[in-house]
Amino acid sequence: MTPAAIETEHLVRAINVIKAFGSNEVLKGIDMTVDAKEVVCLLGPSGSGKTTFLRLINQMETLTGGRIWVAGELIGIEDRNGKLHVRKDKDIARQRARIGMVFQRFNLFPHMTALGNVMEAPIKVKRQSKDQVRKEALELLDMVGLADRANYYPAQLSGGQQQRVAIARALAMKPELLLFDEPTSALDPELVGEVLGVMRNLAEEGTTMIVVTHEMAFAREVADRVIFMDQGVVVEAGPPNEVLLSPKEERTKTFLRRVKHEVEAEKAHDEELAKILAEVVE
C-alpha cells in the first residue's frame, strides 16, 4: 500500500505527526482520526501543540514528520509512482479550500462589510457568480443571526458578532471540515454564549469540526470525543464524560483541577464585583 492509498473511512487521519521549530519539538508523534460529522474537542494547557496541529491540517505550517490525510488525500505532498513530492501552490490552495478555519482574532477584512467578508472567497477562489454568492452569503449571515448587520463593517460590530461573521465566512466555501482555534478566547464573557450557540447548531446539523477550546461545558455537551494534549503528545482521549469526569491519566486530572480552580476563582471575583457595583448603585 502506498502512503497516499491509506484507508479513507476517516475524514481526517494523522499518523506520527511531528512538528519542530528549530530545536523546539512542539508535536512529538500525534496519531489521531476524525470521522465525518464528528465533533472533536482538543483540550490542554498553553503550549501543548493544539493550535499547531490545526495549522498543519490547514497547511499554514509544514510537517516536520508524519502524514495527514483529509478525505483520503495526502495533505501537502503527493505520491507519484511511489515517490513523494511537495504539492504545487495551486494544488495546496485547492486542498485548503476544502477546509474552513475560524481563528481567535476573527481576521476579518476591516475595509469590507460583513457581507463582503463572507462573499470574498467564493468569488475570488471558486470564481462563482456574484449574484449566487450574495444570495448564499445573506443566508449564512441570517443563519448566524446577523441578517440585519450585513452592511456593517467589522469596527461597527461587537467581538461576538465579528466571530459569527468569521464562521459564516468559513462556511461560505462549503468546507468538508471546520477547524476552530479557541474561537471564544478573545471575547468578553457575555459574548461567548452567542458564538457557542452557532457552533452547537453546526454540530446538530452534522458539521465535522475540530475545536481547540477551554470551554469545558461546551466540550462535554457537544463533543463526540475529547482529546487531551500536553507537551506535544496525546495524553488521553475518549467520550467527554469519560475524559472530563473520570480521567485516567494524572496529567489530565491535574489540568482539570487547575481549570476548576480558575473557574471558581473567576466566579468568586464576579460575585465580589457584583457586590461592589450593587453598593455603588445604592
PDB file of C-alpha atoms in Angstrom:
ATOM      1  CA  MET A   1       0.000   0.000   0.000  1.00  0.00           C
ATOM      2  CA  THR A   2       1.430   3.398  -0.973  1.00  0.00           C
ATOM      3  CA  PRO A   3       1.376   6.263   1.560  1.00  0.00           C
ATOM      4  CA  ALA A   4      -1.356   8.072  -0.376  1.00  0.00           C
ATOM      5  CA  ALA A   5      -3.559   4.979  -0.540  1.00  0.00           C
ATOM      6  CA  ILE A   6      -4.114   4.651   3.194  1.00  0.00           C
ATOM      7  CA  GLU A   7      -7.649   3.793   4.359  1.00  0.00           C
ATOM      8  CA  THR A   8     -10.137   6.567   3.694  1.00  0.00           C
ATOM      9  CA  GLU A   9     -13.051   5.843   6.053  1.00  0.00           C
ATOM     10  CA  HIS A  10     -11.860   8.653   8.342  1.00  0.00           C
ATOM     11  CA  LEU A  11     -12.302  12.220   7.138  1.00  0.00           C
ATOM     12  CA  VAL A  12      -9.061  13.158   8.915  1.00  0.00           C
ATOM     13  CA  ARG A  13      -6.234  10.776   9.717  1.00  0.00           C
ATOM     14  CA  ALA A  14      -2.915  11.802  11.261  1.00  0.00           C
ATOM     15  CA  ILE A  15      -0.052   9.350  11.724  1.00  0.00           C
ATOM     16  CA  ASN A  16       3.067  10.133  13.771  1.00  0.00           C
ATOM     17  CA  VAL A  17       2.758  13.884  13.163  1.00  0.00           C
ATOM     18  CA  ILE A  18       5.880  15.753  14.237  1.00  0.00           C
ATOM     19  CA  LYS A  19       6.460  19.487  14.123  1.00  0.00           C
ATOM     20  CA  ALA A  20       9.617  21.238  15.242  1.00  0.00           C
ATOM     21  CA  PHE A  21      10.535  24.909  15.175  1.00  0.00           C
ATOM     22  CA  GLY A  22      14.316  24.745  15.223  1.00  0.00           C
ATOM     23  CA  SER A  23      15.270  22.670  18.249  1.00  0.00           C
ATOM     24  CA  ASN A  24      11.817  23.054  19.820  1.00  0.00           C
ATOM     25  CA  GLU A  25       9.732  19.960  19.057  1.00  0.00           C
ATOM     26  CA  VAL A  26       6.147  21.120  19.515  1.00  0.00           C
ATOM     27  CA  LEU A  27       4.422  17.926  18.326  1.00  0.00           C
ATOM     28  CA  LYS A  28       6.060  14.617  19.145  1.00  0.00           C
ATOM     29  CA  GLY A  29       4.237  11.969  17.141  1.00  0.00           C
ATOM     30  CA  ILE A  30       0.492  12.661  17.106  1.00  0.00           C
ATOM     31  CA  ASP A  31      -1.879   9.916  15.935  1.00  0.00           C
ATOM     32  CA  MET A  32      -5.492  10.988  15.509  1.00  0.00           C
ATOM     33  CA  THR A  33      -8.595  10.278  13.455  1.00  0.00           C
ATOM     34  CA  VAL A  34     -11.780  12.289  12.949  1.00  0.00           C
ATOM     35  CA  ASP A  35     -14.825  10.860  11.213  1.00  0.00           C
ATOM     36  CA  ALA A  36     -17.333  12.718   9.050  1.00  0.00           C
ATOM     37  CA  LYS A  37     -19.995  14.543  11.132  1.00  0.00           C
ATOM     38  CA  GLU A  38     -17.906  14.109  14.281  1.00  0.00           C
ATOM     39  CA  VAL A  39     -17.061  16.910  16.709  1.00  0.00           C
ATOM     40  CA  VAL A  40     -13.683  16.523  18.382  1.00  0.00           C
ATOM     41  CA  CYS A  41     -12.528  18.978  21.060  1.00  0.00           C
ATOM     42  CA  LEU A  42      -8.815  19.381  21.752  1.00  0.00           C
ATOM     43  CA  LEU A  43      -8.033  20.374  25.319  1.00  0.00           C
ATOM     44  CA  GLY A  44      -4.774  21.074  27.074  1.00  0.00           C
ATOM     45  CA  PRO A  45      -2.559  23.764  28.581  1.00  0.00           C
ATOM     46  CA  SER A  46      -0.967  26.519  26.526  1.00  0.00           C
ATOM     47  CA  GLY A  47       1.990  25.239  24.537  1.00  0.00           C
ATOM     48  CA  SER A  48       0.681  21.689  24.257  1.00  0.00           C
ATOM     49  CA  GLY A  49       0.590  21.851  20.438  1.00  0.00           C
ATOM     50  CA  LYS A  50      -3.168  22.084  19.824  1.00  0.00           C
ATOM     51  CA  THR A  51      -3.091  25.163  17.587  1.00  0.00           C
ATOM     52  CA  THR A  52      -0.019  23.910  15.741  1.00  0.00           C
ATOM     53  CA  PHE A  53      -1.877  20.716  14.899  1.00  0.00           C
ATOM     54  CA  LEU A  54      -4.780  22.692  13.389  1.00  0.00           C
ATOM     55  CA  ARG A  55      -2.366  24.837  11.398  1.00  0.00           C
ATOM     56  CA  LEU A  56      -0.735  21.708   9.978  1.00  0.00           C
ATOM     57  CA  ILE A  57      -4.110  20.353   8.840  1.00  0.00           C
ATOM     58  CA  ASN A  58      -4.829  23.664   7.112  1.00  0.00           C
ATOM     59  CA  GLN A  59      -1.278  23.802   5.672  1.00  0.00           C
ATOM     60  CA  MET A  60      -0.408  27.047   7.423  1.00  0.00           C
ATOM     61  CA  GLU A  61       2.650  25.162   8.689  1.00  0.00           C
ATOM     62  CA  THR A  62       4.605  22.342   7.070  1.00  0.00           C
ATOM     63  CA  LEU A  63       5.124  18.941   8.636  1.00  0.00           C
ATOM     64  CA  THR A  64       8.491  18.021  10.082  1.00  0.00           C
ATOM     65  CA  GLY A  65       7.487  14.364  10.062  1.00  0.00           C
ATOM     66  CA  GLY A  66       4.490  12.086   9.756  1.00  0.00           C
ATOM     67  CA  ARG A  67       1.468  12.274   7.461  1.00  0.00           C
ATOM     68  CA  ILE A  68      -2.001  13.834   7.457  1.00  0.00           C
ATOM     69  CA  TRP A  69      -4.857  12.801   5.172  1.00  0.00           C
ATOM     70  CA  VAL A  70      -8.089  14.754   4.683  1.00  0.00           C
ATOM     71  CA  ALA A  71     -10.879  12.968   2.808  1.00  0.00           C
ATOM     72  CA  GLY A  72      -8.395  10.296   1.759  1.00  0.00           C
ATOM     73  CA  GLU A  73      -5.993  12.795   0.200  1.00  0.00           C
ATOM     74  CA  LEU A  74      -2.477  13.291   1.486  1.00  0.00           C
ATOM     75  CA  ILE A  75      -2.023  16.873   2.665  1.00  0.00           C
ATOM     76  CA  GLY A  76       0.858  18.948   1.304  1.00  0.00           C
ATOM     77  CA  ILE A  77       2.561  16.110  -0.532  1.00  0.00           C
ATOM     78  CA  GLU A  78       1.522  13.643  -3.220  1.00  0.00           C
ATOM     79  CA  ASP A  79       2.565  10.193  -4.256  1.00  0.00           C
ATOM     80  CA  ARG A  80       3.798   9.945  -7.849  1.00  0.00           C
ATOM     81  CA  ASN A  81       4.710   6.414  -8.836  1.00  0.00           C
ATOM     82  CA  GLY A  82       5.727   5.532  -5.297  1.00  0.00           C
ATOM     83  CA  LYS A  83       7.726   8.749  -4.690  1.00  0.00           C
ATOM     84  CA  LEU A  84       6.541  11.633  -2.527  1.00  0.00           C
ATOM     85  CA  HIS A  85       6.615  15.156  -3.964  1.00  0.00           C
ATOM     86  CA  VAL A  86       5.662  18.506  -2.428  1.00  0.00           C
ATOM     87  CA  ARG A  87       2.394  19.727  -3.933  1.00  0.00           C
ATOM     88  CA  LYS A  88       2.385  22.867  -6.056  1.00  0.00           C
ATOM     89  CA  ASP A  89       0.898  26.046  -4.568  1.00  0.00           C
ATOM     90  CA  LYS A  90      -2.220  25.792  -6.737  1.00  0.00           C
ATOM     91  CA  ASP A  91      -2.855  22.246  -5.525  1.00  0.00           C
ATOM     92  CA  ILE A  92      -2.305  23.258  -1.901  1.00  0.00           C
ATOM     93  CA  ALA A  93      -4.821  26.101  -2.371  1.00  0.00           C
ATOM     94  CA  ARG A  94      -7.321  23.574  -3.770  1.00  0.00           C
ATOM     95  CA  GLN A  95      -6.874  21.342  -0.710  1.00  0.00           C
ATOM     96  CA  ARG A  96      -7.111  24.273   1.681  1.00  0.00           C
ATOM     97  CA  ALA A  97     -10.392  25.398   0.075  1.00  0.00           C
ATOM     98  CA  ARG A  98     -11.997  22.198   1.405  1.00  0.00           C
ATOM     99  CA  ILE A  99     -11.212  23.213   4.991  1.00  0.00           C
ATOM    100  CA  GLY A 100     -12.652  26.177   6.883  1.00  0.00           C
ATOM    101  CA  MET A 101     -10.791  27.746   9.793  1.00  0.00           C
ATOM    102  CA  VAL A 102     -12.042  30.142  12.455  1.00  0.00           C
ATOM    103  CA  PHE A 103      -9.342  31.950  14.429  1.00  0.00           C
ATOM    104  CA  GLN A 104      -9.138  33.537  17.868  1.00  0.00           C
ATOM    105  CA  ARG A 105      -8.915  37.059  16.487  1.00  0.00           C
ATOM    106  CA  PHE A 106     -11.596  36.962  13.757  1.00  0.00           C
ATOM    107  CA  ASN A 107      -9.194  38.092  10.974  1.00  0.00           C
ATOM    108  CA  LEU A 108     -11.940  39.912   9.076  1.00  0.00           C
ATOM    109  CA  PHE A 109     -11.047  42.366   6.316  1.00  0.00           C
ATOM    110  CA  PRO A 110     -11.618  45.750   8.016  1.00  0.00           C
ATOM    111  CA  HIS A 111     -12.388  47.577   4.744  1.00  0.00           C
ATOM    112  CA  MET A 112     -15.202  45.148   3.821  1.00  0.00           C
ATOM    113  CA  THR A 113     -18.715  44.849   5.232  1.00  0.00           C
ATOM    114  CA  ALA A 114     -19.872  41.652   6.902  1.00  0.00           C
ATOM    115  CA  LEU A 115     -21.471  40.661   3.598  1.00  0.00           C
ATOM    116  CA  GLY A 116     -18.299  41.492   1.666  1.00  0.00           C
ATOM    117  CA  ASN A 117     -16.195  39.376   4.016  1.00  0.00           C
ATOM    118  CA  VAL A 118     -18.465  36.368   3.521  1.00  0.00           C
ATOM    119  CA  MET A 119     -18.608  36.804  -0.264  1.00  0.00           C
ATOM    120  CA  GLU A 120     -14.890  37.310  -0.869  1.00  0.00           C
ATOM    121  CA  ALA A 121     -13.529  33.749  -1.002  1.00  0.00           C
ATOM    122  CA  PRO A 122     -16.267  32.083  -3.108  1.00  0.00           C
ATOM    123  CA  ILE A 123     -15.885  34.842  -5.729  1.00  0.00           C
ATOM    124  CA  LYS A 124     -12.081  35.061  -5.724  1.00  0.00           C
ATOM    125  CA  VAL A 125     -11.171  31.414  -5.090  1.00  0.00           C
ATOM    126  CA  LYS A 126     -14.076  29.469  -6.570  1.00  0.00           C
ATOM    127  CA  ARG A 127     -14.922  32.034  -9.300  1.00  0.00           C
ATOM    128  CA  GLN A 128     -18.627  31.722  -8.534  1.00  0.00           C
ATOM    129  CA  SER A 129     -21.205  34.197  -9.822  1.00  0.00           C
ATOM    130  CA  LYS A 130     -21.601  37.277  -7.667  1.00  0.00           C
ATOM    131  CA  ASP A 131     -25.414  37.082  -7.574  1.00  0.00           C
ATOM    132  CA  GLN A 132     -25.416  33.473  -6.362  1.00  0.00           C
ATOM    133  CA  VAL A 133     -22.662  34.125  -3.811  1.00  0.00           C
ATOM    134  CA  ARG A 134     -24.512  37.157  -2.482  1.00  0.00           C
ATOM    135  CA  LYS A 135     -27.716  35.140  -2.038  1.00  0.00           C
ATOM    136  CA  GLU A 136     -25.880  32.350  -0.168  1.00  0.00           C
ATOM    137  CA  ALA A 137     -23.872  34.842   1.926  1.00  0.00           C
ATOM    138  CA  LEU A 138     -27.059  36.561   3.092  1.00  0.00           C
ATOM    139  CA  GLU A 139     -28.500  33.164   4.022  1.00  0.00           C
ATOM    140  CA  LEU A 140     -25.363  32.381   6.043  1.00  0.00           C
ATOM    141  CA  LEU A 141     -25.479  35.718   7.857  1.00  0.00           C
ATOM    142  CA  ASP A 142     -29.119  35.010   8.656  1.00  0.00           C
ATOM    143  CA  MET A 143     -28.127  31.563   9.947  1.00  0.00           C
ATOM    144  CA  VAL A 144     -25.636  33.095  12.407  1.00  0.00           C
ATOM    145  CA  GLY A 145     -28.176  35.725  13.474  1.00  0.00           C
ATOM    146  CA  LEU A 146     -26.688  38.702  11.631  1.00  0.00           C
ATOM    147  CA  ALA A 147     -29.051  39.316   8.709  1.00  0.00           C
ATOM    148  CA  ASP A 148     -29.547  42.879   9.972  1.00  0.00           C
ATOM    149  CA  ARG A 149     -25.787  43.528  10.119  1.00  0.00           C
ATOM    150  CA  ALA A 150     -24.887  42.585   6.533  1.00  0.00           C
ATOM    151  CA  ASN A 151     -23.776  46.113   5.622  1.00  0.00           C
ATOM    152  CA  TYR A 152     -21.882  46.815   8.845  1.00  0.00           C
ATOM    153  CA  TYR A 153     -18.096  46.975   8.891  1.00  0.00           C
ATOM    154  CA  PRO A 154     -16.102  44.948  11.460  1.00  0.00           C
ATOM    155  CA  ALA A 155     -15.382  48.068  13.541  1.00  0.00           C
ATOM    156  CA  GLN A 156     -19.150  48.553  13.924  1.00  0.00           C
ATOM    157  CA  LEU A 157     -19.669  45.024  15.277  1.00  0.00           C
ATOM    158  CA  SER A 158     -19.083  43.533  18.717  1.00  0.00           C
ATOM    159  CA  GLY A 159     -16.460  40.803  19.131  1.00  0.00           C
ATOM    160  CA  GLY A 160     -19.151  38.123  19.240  1.00  0.00           C
ATOM    161  CA  GLN A 161     -20.730  39.473  16.061  1.00  0.00           C
ATOM    162  CA  GLN A 162     -17.356  39.578  14.313  1.00  0.00           C
ATOM    163  CA  GLN A 163     -16.696  35.968  15.249  1.00  0.00           C
ATOM    164  CA  ARG A 164     -20.094  34.938  13.912  1.00  0.00           C
ATOM    165  CA  VAL A 165     -19.249  36.694  10.631  1.00  0.00           C
ATOM    166  CA  ALA A 166     -15.974  34.746  10.610  1.00  0.00           C
ATOM    167  CA  ILE A 167     -17.919  31.486  10.986  1.00  0.00           C
ATOM    168  CA  ALA A 168     -20.253  32.475   8.134  1.00  0.00           C
ATOM    169  CA  ARG A 169     -17.197  33.321   6.023  1.00  0.00           C
ATOM    170  CA  ALA A 170     -15.684  29.888   6.677  1.00  0.00           C
ATOM    171  CA  LEU A 171     -18.982  28.197   5.801  1.00  0.00           C
ATOM    172  CA  ALA A 172     -19.268  30.150   2.537  1.00  0.00           C
ATOM    173  CA  MET A 173     -16.671  27.856   0.960  1.00  0.00           C
ATOM    174  CA  LYS A 174     -18.823  24.802   1.804  1.00  0.00           C
ATOM    175  CA  PRO A 175     -15.917  23.087   3.595  1.00  0.00           C
ATOM    176  CA  GLU A 176     -15.829  19.390   4.402  1.00  0.00           C
ATOM    177  CA  LEU A 177     -14.109  20.188   7.702  1.00  0.00           C
ATOM    178  CA  LEU A 178     -14.245  23.168  10.069  1.00  0.00           C
ATOM    179  CA  LEU A 179     -11.338  23.995  12.379  1.00  0.00           C
ATOM    180  CA  PHE A 180     -11.855  26.297  15.366  1.00  0.00           C
ATOM    181  CA  ASP A 181      -8.859  27.705  17.226  1.00  0.00           C
ATOM    182  CA  GLU A 182     -10.043  28.974  20.629  1.00  0.00           C
ATOM    183  CA  PRO A 183     -12.943  30.822  18.953  1.00  0.00           C
ATOM    184  CA  THR A 184     -14.162  32.432  22.188  1.00  0.00           C
ATOM    185  CA  SER A 185     -10.888  33.273  23.941  1.00  0.00           C
ATOM    186  CA  ALA A 186     -10.767  36.872  22.670  1.00  0.00           C
ATOM    187  CA  LEU A 187     -14.384  37.596  23.601  1.00  0.00           C
ATOM    188  CA  ASP A 188     -15.843  39.281  26.636  1.00  0.00           C
ATOM    189  CA  PRO A 189     -17.625  36.674  28.816  1.00  0.00           C
ATOM    190  CA  GLU A 190     -21.114  37.943  27.956  1.00  0.00           C
ATOM    191  CA  LEU A 191     -20.440  37.402  24.220  1.00  0.00           C
ATOM    192  CA  VAL A 192     -19.152  33.829  24.461  1.00  0.00           C
ATOM    193  CA  GLY A 193     -22.594  32.235  24.511  1.00  0.00           C
ATOM    194  CA  GLU A 194     -23.698  33.643  21.151  1.00  0.00           C
ATOM    195  CA  VAL A 195     -20.693  32.103  19.361  1.00  0.00           C
ATOM    196  CA  LEU A 196     -21.011  28.762  21.137  1.00  0.00           C
ATOM    197  CA  GLY A 197     -24.694  28.748  20.207  1.00  0.00           C
ATOM    198  CA  VAL A 198     -23.829  28.936  16.497  1.00  0.00           C
ATOM    199  CA  MET A 199     -21.297  26.136  16.956  1.00  0.00           C
ATOM    200  CA  ARG A 200     -23.880  23.961  18.731  1.00  0.00           C
ATOM    201  CA  ASN A 201     -26.233  24.423  15.787  1.00  0.00           C
ATOM    202  CA  LEU A 202     -23.492  23.432  13.348  1.00  0.00           C
ATOM    203  CA  ALA A 203     -22.814  20.288  15.372  1.00  0.00           C
ATOM    204  CA  GLU A 204     -26.512  19.391  15.343  1.00  0.00           C
ATOM    205  CA  GLU A 205     -26.505  19.784  11.544  1.00  0.00           C
ATOM    206  CA  GLY A 206     -23.688  17.256  11.234  1.00  0.00           C
ATOM    207  CA  THR A 207     -20.782  19.598  10.512  1.00  0.00           C
ATOM    208  CA  THR A 208     -17.405  17.915  11.034  1.00  0.00           C
ATOM    209  CA  MET A 209     -15.428  20.047  13.486  1.00  0.00           C
ATOM    210  CA  ILE A 210     -12.124  20.002  15.319  1.00  0.00           C
ATOM    211  CA  VAL A 211     -12.304  22.568  18.109  1.00  0.00           C
ATOM    212  CA  VAL A 212      -9.430  23.807  20.249  1.00  0.00           C
ATOM    213  CA  THR A 213     -11.221  25.203  23.293  1.00  0.00           C
ATOM    214  CA  HIS A 214     -11.049  25.883  27.004  1.00  0.00           C
ATOM    215  CA  GLU A 215     -14.863  25.837  27.290  1.00  0.00           C
ATOM    216  CA  MET A 216     -15.325  22.624  29.261  1.00  0.00           C
ATOM    217  CA  ALA A 217     -19.122  22.781  29.388  1.00  0.00           C
ATOM    218  CA  PHE A 218     -19.246  23.112  25.596  1.00  0.00           C
ATOM    219  CA  ALA A 219     -16.834  20.191  25.157  1.00  0.00           C
ATOM    220  CA  ARG A 220     -18.880  17.992  27.478  1.00  0.00           C
ATOM    221  CA  GLU A 221     -22.191  18.900  25.830  1.00  0.00           C
ATOM    222  CA  VAL A 222     -21.278  18.979  22.123  1.00  0.00           C
ATOM    223  CA  ALA A 223     -18.157  16.875  21.506  1.00  0.00           C
ATOM    224  CA  ASP A 224     -18.325  13.269  20.380  1.00  0.00           C
ATOM    225  CA  ARG A 225     -14.763  12.840  21.631  1.00  0.00           C
ATOM    226  CA  VAL A 226     -12.402  14.872  23.774  1.00  0.00           C
ATOM    227  CA  ILE A 227      -8.643  14.666  23.276  1.00  0.00           C
ATOM    228  CA  PHE A 228      -6.328  15.970  25.992  1.00  0.00           C
ATOM    229  CA  MET A 229      -2.894  17.038  24.774  1.00  0.00           C
ATOM    230  CA  ASP A 230       0.140  18.058  26.810  1.00  0.00           C
ATOM    231  CA  GLN A 231       3.742  18.766  25.810  1.00  0.00           C
ATOM    232  CA  GLY A 232       3.178  17.731  22.202  1.00  0.00           C
ATOM    233  CA  VAL A 233       1.556  14.331  22.782  1.00  0.00           C
ATOM    234  CA  VAL A 234      -1.950  12.923  23.138  1.00  0.00           C
ATOM    235  CA  VAL A 235      -2.265  12.021  26.809  1.00  0.00           C
ATOM    236  CA  GLU A 236      -5.861  10.820  26.893  1.00  0.00           C
ATOM    237  CA  ALA A 237      -8.822  10.547  24.533  1.00  0.00           C
ATOM    238  CA  GLY A 238     -12.387   9.313  24.747  1.00  0.00           C
ATOM    239  CA  PRO A 239     -16.024  10.329  25.228  1.00  0.00           C
ATOM    240  CA  PRO A 240     -16.411  13.667  27.068  1.00  0.00           C
ATOM    241  CA  ASN A 241     -17.913  12.178  30.240  1.00  0.00           C
ATOM    242  CA  GLU A 242     -15.113   9.652  30.436  1.00  0.00           C
ATOM    243  CA  VAL A 243     -12.222  12.098  29.969  1.00  0.00           C
ATOM    244  CA  LEU A 244     -13.704  15.081  31.809  1.00  0.00           C
ATOM    245  CA  LEU A 245     -15.411  13.291  34.703  1.00  0.00           C
ATOM    246  CA  SER A 246     -13.312  10.134  35.145  1.00  0.00           C
ATOM    247  CA  PRO A 247      -9.859  10.826  33.670  1.00  0.00           C
ATOM    248  CA  LYS A 248      -7.337   8.002  33.912  1.00  0.00           C
ATOM    249  CA  GLU A 249      -4.100   9.930  33.477  1.00  0.00           C
ATOM    250  CA  GLU A 250      -2.600  12.060  36.236  1.00  0.00           C
ATOM    251  CA  ARG A 251      -1.703  14.856  33.789  1.00  0.00           C
ATOM    252  CA  THR A 252      -5.369  15.093  32.739  1.00  0.00           C
ATOM    253  CA  LYS A 253      -6.502  15.186  36.369  1.00  0.00           C
ATOM    254  CA  THR A 254      -4.001  17.954  37.201  1.00  0.00           C
ATOM    255  CA  PHE A 255      -5.139  20.038  34.227  1.00  0.00           C
ATOM    256  CA  LEU A 256      -8.832  19.672  35.063  1.00  0.00           C
ATOM    257  CA  ARG A 257      -8.209  20.527  38.729  1.00  0.00           C
ATOM    258  CA  ARG A 258      -6.438  23.712  37.635  1.00  0.00           C
ATOM    259  CA  VAL A 259      -9.284  24.654  35.284  1.00  0.00           C
ATOM    260  CA  LYS A 260     -11.801  24.076  38.067  1.00  0.00           C
ATOM    261  CA  HIS A 261      -9.854  26.331  40.445  1.00  0.00           C
ATOM    262  CA  GLU A 262      -9.624  29.064  37.790  1.00  0.00           C
ATOM    263  CA  VAL A 263     -13.373  28.901  37.166  1.00  0.00           C
ATOM    264  CA  GLU A 264     -14.123  29.040  40.895  1.00  0.00           C
ATOM    265  CA  ALA A 265     -11.751  31.995  41.362  1.00  0.00           C
ATOM    266  CA  GLU A 266     -13.352  33.843  38.439  1.00  0.00           C
ATOM    267  CA  LYS A 267     -16.827  33.166  39.830  1.00  0.00           C
ATOM    268  CA  ALA A 268     -15.792  34.491  43.254  1.00  0.00           C
ATOM    269  CA  HIS A 269     -14.312  37.593  41.612  1.00  0.00           C
ATOM    270  CA  ASP A 270     -17.522  38.192  39.628  1.00  0.00           C
ATOM    271  CA  GLU A 271     -19.621  37.832  42.776  1.00  0.00           C
ATOM    272  CA  GLU A 272     -17.384  40.302  44.629  1.00  0.00           C
ATOM    273  CA  LEU A 273     -17.575  42.719  41.708  1.00  0.00           C
ATOM    274  CA  ALA A 274     -21.378  42.391  41.670  1.00  0.00           C
ATOM    275  CA  LYS A 275     -21.499  43.291  45.367  1.00  0.00           C
ATOM    276  CA  ILE A 276     -19.327  46.374  44.828  1.00  0.00           C
ATOM    277  CA  LEU A 277     -21.472  47.521  41.909  1.00  0.00           C
ATOM    278  CA  ALA A 278     -24.634  46.957  43.922  1.00  0.00           C
ATOM    279  CA  GLU A 279     -23.256  49.168  46.701  1.00  0.00           C
ATOM    280  CA  VAL A 280     -22.311  51.870  44.178  1.00  0.00           C
ATOM    281  CA  VAL A 281     -25.810  51.814  42.685  1.00  0.00           C
ATOM    282  CA  GLU A 282     -27.382  52.104  46.114  1.00  0.00           C
TER     283      GLU A 282
END
